[in-house]
Short mmCIF file of C-alpha atoms and ligand atoms in Angstrom, two decimals:
data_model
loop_
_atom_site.label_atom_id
_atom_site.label_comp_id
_atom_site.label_asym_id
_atom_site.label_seq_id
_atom_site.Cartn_x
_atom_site.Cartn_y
_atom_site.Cartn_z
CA UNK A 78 121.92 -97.06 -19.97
CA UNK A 79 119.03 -96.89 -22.19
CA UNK A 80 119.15 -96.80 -25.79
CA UNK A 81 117.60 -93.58 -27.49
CA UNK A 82 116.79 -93.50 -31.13
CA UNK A 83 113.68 -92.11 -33.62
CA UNK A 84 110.92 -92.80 -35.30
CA UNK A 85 110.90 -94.55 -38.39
CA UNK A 86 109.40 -93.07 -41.52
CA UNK A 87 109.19 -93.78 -45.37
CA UNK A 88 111.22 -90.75 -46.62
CA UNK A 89 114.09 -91.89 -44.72
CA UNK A 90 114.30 -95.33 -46.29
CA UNK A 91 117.13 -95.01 -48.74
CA UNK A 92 119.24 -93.70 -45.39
CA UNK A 93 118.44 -96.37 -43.49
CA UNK A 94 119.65 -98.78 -46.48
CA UNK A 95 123.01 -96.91 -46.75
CA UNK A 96 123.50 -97.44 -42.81
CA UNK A 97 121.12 -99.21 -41.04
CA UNK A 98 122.89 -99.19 -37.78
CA UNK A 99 122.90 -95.67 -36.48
CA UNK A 100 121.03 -95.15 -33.27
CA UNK A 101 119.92 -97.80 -30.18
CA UNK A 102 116.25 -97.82 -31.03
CA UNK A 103 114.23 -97.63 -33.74
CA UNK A 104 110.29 -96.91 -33.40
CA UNK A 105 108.08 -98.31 -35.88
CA UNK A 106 104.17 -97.77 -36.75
CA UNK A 107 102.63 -101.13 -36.61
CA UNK A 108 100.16 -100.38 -39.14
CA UNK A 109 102.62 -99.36 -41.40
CA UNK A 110 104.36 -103.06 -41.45
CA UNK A 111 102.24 -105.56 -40.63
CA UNK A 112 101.27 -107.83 -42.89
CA UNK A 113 102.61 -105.43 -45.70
CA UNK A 114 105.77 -107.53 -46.78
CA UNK A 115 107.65 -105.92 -49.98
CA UNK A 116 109.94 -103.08 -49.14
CA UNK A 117 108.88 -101.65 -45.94
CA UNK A 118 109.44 -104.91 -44.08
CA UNK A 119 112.86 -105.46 -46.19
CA UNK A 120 114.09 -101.86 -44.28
CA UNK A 121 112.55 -102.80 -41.33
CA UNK A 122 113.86 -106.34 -41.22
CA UNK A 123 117.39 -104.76 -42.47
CA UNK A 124 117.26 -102.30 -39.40
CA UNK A 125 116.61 -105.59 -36.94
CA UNK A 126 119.36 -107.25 -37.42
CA UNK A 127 121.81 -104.30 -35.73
CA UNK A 128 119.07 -102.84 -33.83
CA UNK A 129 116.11 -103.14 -31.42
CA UNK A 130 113.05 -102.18 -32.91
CA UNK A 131 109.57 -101.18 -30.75
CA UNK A 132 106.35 -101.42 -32.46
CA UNK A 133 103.69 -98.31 -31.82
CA UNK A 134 100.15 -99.15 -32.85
CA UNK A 135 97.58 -96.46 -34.00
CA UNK A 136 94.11 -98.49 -34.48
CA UNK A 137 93.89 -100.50 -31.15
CA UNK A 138 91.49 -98.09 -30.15
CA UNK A 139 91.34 -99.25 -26.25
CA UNK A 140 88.89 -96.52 -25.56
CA UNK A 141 86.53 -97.57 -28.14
CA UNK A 142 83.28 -99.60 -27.73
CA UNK A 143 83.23 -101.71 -30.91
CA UNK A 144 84.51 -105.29 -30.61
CA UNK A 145 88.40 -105.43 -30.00
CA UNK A 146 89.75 -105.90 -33.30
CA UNK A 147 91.35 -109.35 -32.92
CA UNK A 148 92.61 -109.80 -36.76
CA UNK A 149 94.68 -106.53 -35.99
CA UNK A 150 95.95 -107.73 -32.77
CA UNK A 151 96.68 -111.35 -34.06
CA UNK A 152 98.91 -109.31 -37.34
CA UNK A 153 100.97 -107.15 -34.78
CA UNK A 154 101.13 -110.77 -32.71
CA UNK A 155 103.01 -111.94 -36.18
CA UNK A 156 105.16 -108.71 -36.42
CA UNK A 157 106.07 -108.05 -33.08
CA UNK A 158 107.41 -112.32 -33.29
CA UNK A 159 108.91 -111.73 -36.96
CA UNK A 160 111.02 -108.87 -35.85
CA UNK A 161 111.19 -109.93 -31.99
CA UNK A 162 109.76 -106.26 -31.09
CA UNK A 163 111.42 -104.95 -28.04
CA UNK A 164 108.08 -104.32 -26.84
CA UNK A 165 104.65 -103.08 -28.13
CA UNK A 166 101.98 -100.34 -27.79
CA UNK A 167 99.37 -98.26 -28.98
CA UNK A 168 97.01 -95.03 -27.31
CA UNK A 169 95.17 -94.37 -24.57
CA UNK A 170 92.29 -92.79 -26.85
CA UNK A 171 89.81 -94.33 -29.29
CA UNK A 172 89.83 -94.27 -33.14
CA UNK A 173 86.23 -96.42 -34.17
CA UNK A 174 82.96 -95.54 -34.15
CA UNK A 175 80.56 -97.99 -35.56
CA UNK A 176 82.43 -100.21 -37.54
CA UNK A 177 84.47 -96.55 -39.26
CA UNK A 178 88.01 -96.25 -38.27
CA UNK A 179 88.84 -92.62 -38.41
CA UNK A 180 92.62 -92.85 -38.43
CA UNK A 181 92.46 -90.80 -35.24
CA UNK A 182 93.71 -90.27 -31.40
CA UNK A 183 90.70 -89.26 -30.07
CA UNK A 184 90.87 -88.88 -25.50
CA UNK A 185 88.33 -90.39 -23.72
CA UNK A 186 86.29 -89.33 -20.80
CA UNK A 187 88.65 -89.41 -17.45
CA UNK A 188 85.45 -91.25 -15.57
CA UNK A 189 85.43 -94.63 -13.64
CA UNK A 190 82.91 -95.69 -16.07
CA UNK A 191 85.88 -95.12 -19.02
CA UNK A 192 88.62 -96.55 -16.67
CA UNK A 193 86.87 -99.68 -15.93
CA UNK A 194 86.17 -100.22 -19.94
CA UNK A 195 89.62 -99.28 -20.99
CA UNK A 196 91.40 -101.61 -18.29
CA UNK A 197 89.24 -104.47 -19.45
CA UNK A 198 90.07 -104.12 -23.20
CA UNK A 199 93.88 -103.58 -22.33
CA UNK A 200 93.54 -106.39 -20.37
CA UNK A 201 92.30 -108.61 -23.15
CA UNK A 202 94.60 -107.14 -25.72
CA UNK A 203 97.27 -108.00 -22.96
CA UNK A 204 95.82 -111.98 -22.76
CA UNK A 205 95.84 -112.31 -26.60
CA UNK A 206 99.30 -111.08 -27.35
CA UNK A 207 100.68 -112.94 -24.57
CA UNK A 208 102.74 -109.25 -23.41
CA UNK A 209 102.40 -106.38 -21.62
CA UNK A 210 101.38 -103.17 -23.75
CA UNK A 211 103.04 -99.61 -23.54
CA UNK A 212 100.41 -97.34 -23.23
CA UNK A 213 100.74 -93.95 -24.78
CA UNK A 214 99.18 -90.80 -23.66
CA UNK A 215 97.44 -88.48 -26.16
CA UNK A 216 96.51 -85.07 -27.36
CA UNK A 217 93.71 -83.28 -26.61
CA UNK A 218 91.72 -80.10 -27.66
CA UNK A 219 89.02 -80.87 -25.72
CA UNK A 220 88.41 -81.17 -21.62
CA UNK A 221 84.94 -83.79 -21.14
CA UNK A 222 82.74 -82.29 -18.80
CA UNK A 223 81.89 -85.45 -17.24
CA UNK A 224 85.29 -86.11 -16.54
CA UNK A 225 85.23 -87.21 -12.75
CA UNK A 226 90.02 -87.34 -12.14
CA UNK A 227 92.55 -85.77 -14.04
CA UNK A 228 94.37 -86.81 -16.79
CA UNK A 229 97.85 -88.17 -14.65
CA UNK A 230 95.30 -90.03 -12.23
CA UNK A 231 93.40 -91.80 -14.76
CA UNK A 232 96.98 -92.39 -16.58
CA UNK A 233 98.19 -94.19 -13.53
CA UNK A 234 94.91 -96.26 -12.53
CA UNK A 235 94.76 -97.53 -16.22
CA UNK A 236 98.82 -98.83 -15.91
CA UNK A 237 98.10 -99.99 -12.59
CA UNK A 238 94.57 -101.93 -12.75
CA UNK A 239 95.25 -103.46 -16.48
CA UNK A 240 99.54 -104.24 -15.34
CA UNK A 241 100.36 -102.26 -18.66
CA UNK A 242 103.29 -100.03 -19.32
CA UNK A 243 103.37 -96.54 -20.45
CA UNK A 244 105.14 -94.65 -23.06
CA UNK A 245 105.05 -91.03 -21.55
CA UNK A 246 105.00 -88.52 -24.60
CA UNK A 247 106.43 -85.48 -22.92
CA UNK A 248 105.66 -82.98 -25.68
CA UNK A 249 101.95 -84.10 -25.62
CA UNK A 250 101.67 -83.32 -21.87
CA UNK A 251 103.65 -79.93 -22.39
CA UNK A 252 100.70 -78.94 -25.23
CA UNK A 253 98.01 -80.19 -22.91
CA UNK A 254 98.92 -78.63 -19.80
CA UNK A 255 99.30 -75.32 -21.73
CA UNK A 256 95.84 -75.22 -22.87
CA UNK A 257 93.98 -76.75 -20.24
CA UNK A 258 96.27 -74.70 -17.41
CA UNK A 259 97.66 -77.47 -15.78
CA UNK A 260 101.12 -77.78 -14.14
CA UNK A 261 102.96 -80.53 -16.56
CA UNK A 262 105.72 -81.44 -13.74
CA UNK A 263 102.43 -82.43 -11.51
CA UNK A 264 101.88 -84.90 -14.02
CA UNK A 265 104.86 -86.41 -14.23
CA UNK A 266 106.04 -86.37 -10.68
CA UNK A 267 102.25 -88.57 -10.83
CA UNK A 268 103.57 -91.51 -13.03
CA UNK A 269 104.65 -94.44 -11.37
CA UNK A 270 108.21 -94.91 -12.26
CA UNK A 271 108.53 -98.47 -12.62
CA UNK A 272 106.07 -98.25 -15.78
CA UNK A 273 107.77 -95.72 -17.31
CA UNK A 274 109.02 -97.79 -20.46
CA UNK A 275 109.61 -95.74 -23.38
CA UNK A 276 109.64 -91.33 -23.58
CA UNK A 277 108.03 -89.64 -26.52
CA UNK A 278 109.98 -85.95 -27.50
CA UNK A 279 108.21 -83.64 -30.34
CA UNK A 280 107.85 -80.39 -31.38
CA UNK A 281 104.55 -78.25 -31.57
CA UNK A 282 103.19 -75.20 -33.14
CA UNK A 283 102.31 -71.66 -31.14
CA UNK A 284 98.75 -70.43 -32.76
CA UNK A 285 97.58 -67.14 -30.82
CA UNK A 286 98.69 -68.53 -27.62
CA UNK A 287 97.60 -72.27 -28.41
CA UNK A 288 99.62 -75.22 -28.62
CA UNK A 289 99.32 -77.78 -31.80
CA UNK A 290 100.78 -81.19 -32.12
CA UNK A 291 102.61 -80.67 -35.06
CA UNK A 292 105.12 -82.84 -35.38
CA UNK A 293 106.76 -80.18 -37.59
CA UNK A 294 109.95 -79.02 -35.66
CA UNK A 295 112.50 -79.70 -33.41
CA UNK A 296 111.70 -79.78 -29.73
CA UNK A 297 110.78 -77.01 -28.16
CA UNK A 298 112.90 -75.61 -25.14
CA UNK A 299 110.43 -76.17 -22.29
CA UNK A 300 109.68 -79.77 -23.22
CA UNK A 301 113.37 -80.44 -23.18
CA UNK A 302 113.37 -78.87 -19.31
CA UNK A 303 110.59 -81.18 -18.70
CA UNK A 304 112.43 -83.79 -20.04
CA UNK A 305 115.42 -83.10 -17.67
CA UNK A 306 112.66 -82.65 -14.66
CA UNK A 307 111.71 -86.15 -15.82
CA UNK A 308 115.14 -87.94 -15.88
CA UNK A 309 115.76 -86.45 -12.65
CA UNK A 310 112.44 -87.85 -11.32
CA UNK A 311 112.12 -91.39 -12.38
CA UNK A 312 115.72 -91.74 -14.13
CA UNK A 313 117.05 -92.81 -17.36
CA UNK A 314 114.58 -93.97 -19.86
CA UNK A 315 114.44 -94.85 -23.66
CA UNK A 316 113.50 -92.33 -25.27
CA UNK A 317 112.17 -91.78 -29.22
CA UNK A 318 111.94 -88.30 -31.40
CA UNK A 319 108.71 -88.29 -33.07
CA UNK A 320 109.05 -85.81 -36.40
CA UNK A 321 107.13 -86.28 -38.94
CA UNK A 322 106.04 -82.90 -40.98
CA UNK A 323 107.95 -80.77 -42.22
CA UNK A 324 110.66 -83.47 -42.26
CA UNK A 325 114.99 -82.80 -41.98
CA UNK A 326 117.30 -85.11 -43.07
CA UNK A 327 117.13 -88.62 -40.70
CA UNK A 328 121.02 -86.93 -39.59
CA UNK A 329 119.25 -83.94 -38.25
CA UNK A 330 116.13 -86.29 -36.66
CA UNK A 331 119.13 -88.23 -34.96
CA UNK A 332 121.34 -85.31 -33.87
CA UNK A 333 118.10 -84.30 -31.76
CA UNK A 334 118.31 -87.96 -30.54
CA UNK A 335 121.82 -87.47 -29.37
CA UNK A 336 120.75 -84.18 -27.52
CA UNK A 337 118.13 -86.63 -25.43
CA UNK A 338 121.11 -88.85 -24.73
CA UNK A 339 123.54 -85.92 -23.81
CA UNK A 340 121.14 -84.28 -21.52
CA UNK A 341 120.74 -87.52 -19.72
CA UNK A 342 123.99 -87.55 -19.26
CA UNK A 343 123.64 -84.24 -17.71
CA UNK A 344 120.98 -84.62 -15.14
CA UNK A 345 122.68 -87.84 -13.66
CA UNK A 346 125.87 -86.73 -13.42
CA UNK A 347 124.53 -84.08 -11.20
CA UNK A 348 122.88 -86.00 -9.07
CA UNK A 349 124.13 -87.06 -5.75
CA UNK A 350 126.15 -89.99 -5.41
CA UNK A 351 127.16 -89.79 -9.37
CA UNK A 352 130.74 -90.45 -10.01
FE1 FE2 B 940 103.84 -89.49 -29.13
#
């Protein structure tokens, strides 16, 4: 069975140094560790040694048209060895604009022109680490015009022309499907199943009948019936709680954690065949 865990984050250092060993996967933010040494890499490095640890980029910006950054790529090379990452990723969006990274997740144009650019720079990221990445898919407040596919066909033809993974955030399809007015179980009955590596669960805000990535609360009810839609479709896969505003207690970030791993449970022991 897979392991399901959380994402890691500063204010719950001092936890994870009282017990480090307390869920079956731990998510880290590249950025965050890399190269960094001193503390951070003591917890992370302390968290390693009882459990796997998968490393989530935020500046590989595969949409983007400056140069691939190859210093960044050759520091999560270092990490990913150091800790023996369980696997590595980043967006499917672009963060740099001449030369300025803007520390954001910006969606890029669902066009063959886009497709063709993003599979070769996953492709090259792929040839310098030596791995496959998990490719996340990202927020977005805005629909391009120019787009020419949707969003779960371009998903698909980037994982299957560049060989990459994904990392299917479920609450980030939920928020887009609501305010685009798309049907969110089209997209993931879309997503090729053997892909699938790693699930993303979050909660959003309501605004006025708008959805916002908020990070801010627990998961809201009809991403967790997606998420049962999903297990049912393409099975049991690791999954990581993404909370980050707004913060609980790490016990209250990992008792939503357990509620992934309990509704698993659920939706395959009611499927046929199941003992
Ligand atoms: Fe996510």
């Amino acid at each position: 069975m897979p392991q399901h865990g959380v994402g890691l984050r500063t204010h719950h250092f001092p936890q994870w140094l009282e017990l480090p060993k307390r869920v079956g996967l731990v998510e880290a933010i590249t950025e965050n560790f890399a190269d960094r040494g001193g503390r951070p890499l003591a917890v992370l490095e302390r968290i390693r040694r009882d459990t796997p640890v998968a490393l989530h980029g935020v500046s590989l910006s595969v949409g983007g048209t400056d140069a691939l950054d190859v210093e960044g790529l050759a520091r999560l090379d270092r990490l990913a060895r150091r800790i023996d990452a369980a696997w590595v990723g980043d967006h499917l969006s672009f963060g740099t604009v001449d030369g300025r990274h803007e520390h954001d997740l910006w969606p890029v144009p669902f066009t063959e022109e886009a497709l063709c650019h993003v599979v070769e720079r996953i492709g090259a990221a792929q040839d310098i680490l030596g791995r496959r990445l998990v490719i996340e898919n990202v927020l977005s407040y805005i629909e391009w015009k120019d787009s020419e596919m949707t969003e779960w066909a371009f998903l698909c033809e980037v994982a299957q022309r560049s060989d990459c993974e994904l990392l299917l955030d479920l609450n980030n399809v939920y928020v887009n499907a609501t305010n685009q007015g798309f049907d969110p179980y089209v997209y993931v009955d879309a997503m090729p199943t053997p892909r699938i590596r790693q699930l993303h669960l979050a909660g959003h805000d309501v605004n006025d009948g708008w959805l916002f990535d908020s990070h801010a609360h627990p998961v809201a009810e009809p991403v967790w019936q997606l998420f049962r839609h999903c297990v049912r479709t393409h099975g049991p896969v690791p999954v990581i709680i993404e909370w980050d505003d707004d913060a609980p207690s790490l016990e209250r970030v990992i008792a939503e954690s357990q509620r992934a791993q309990s509704m698993e449970a659920e939706v395959l022991a009611e499927q046929p065949g199941a003992a």
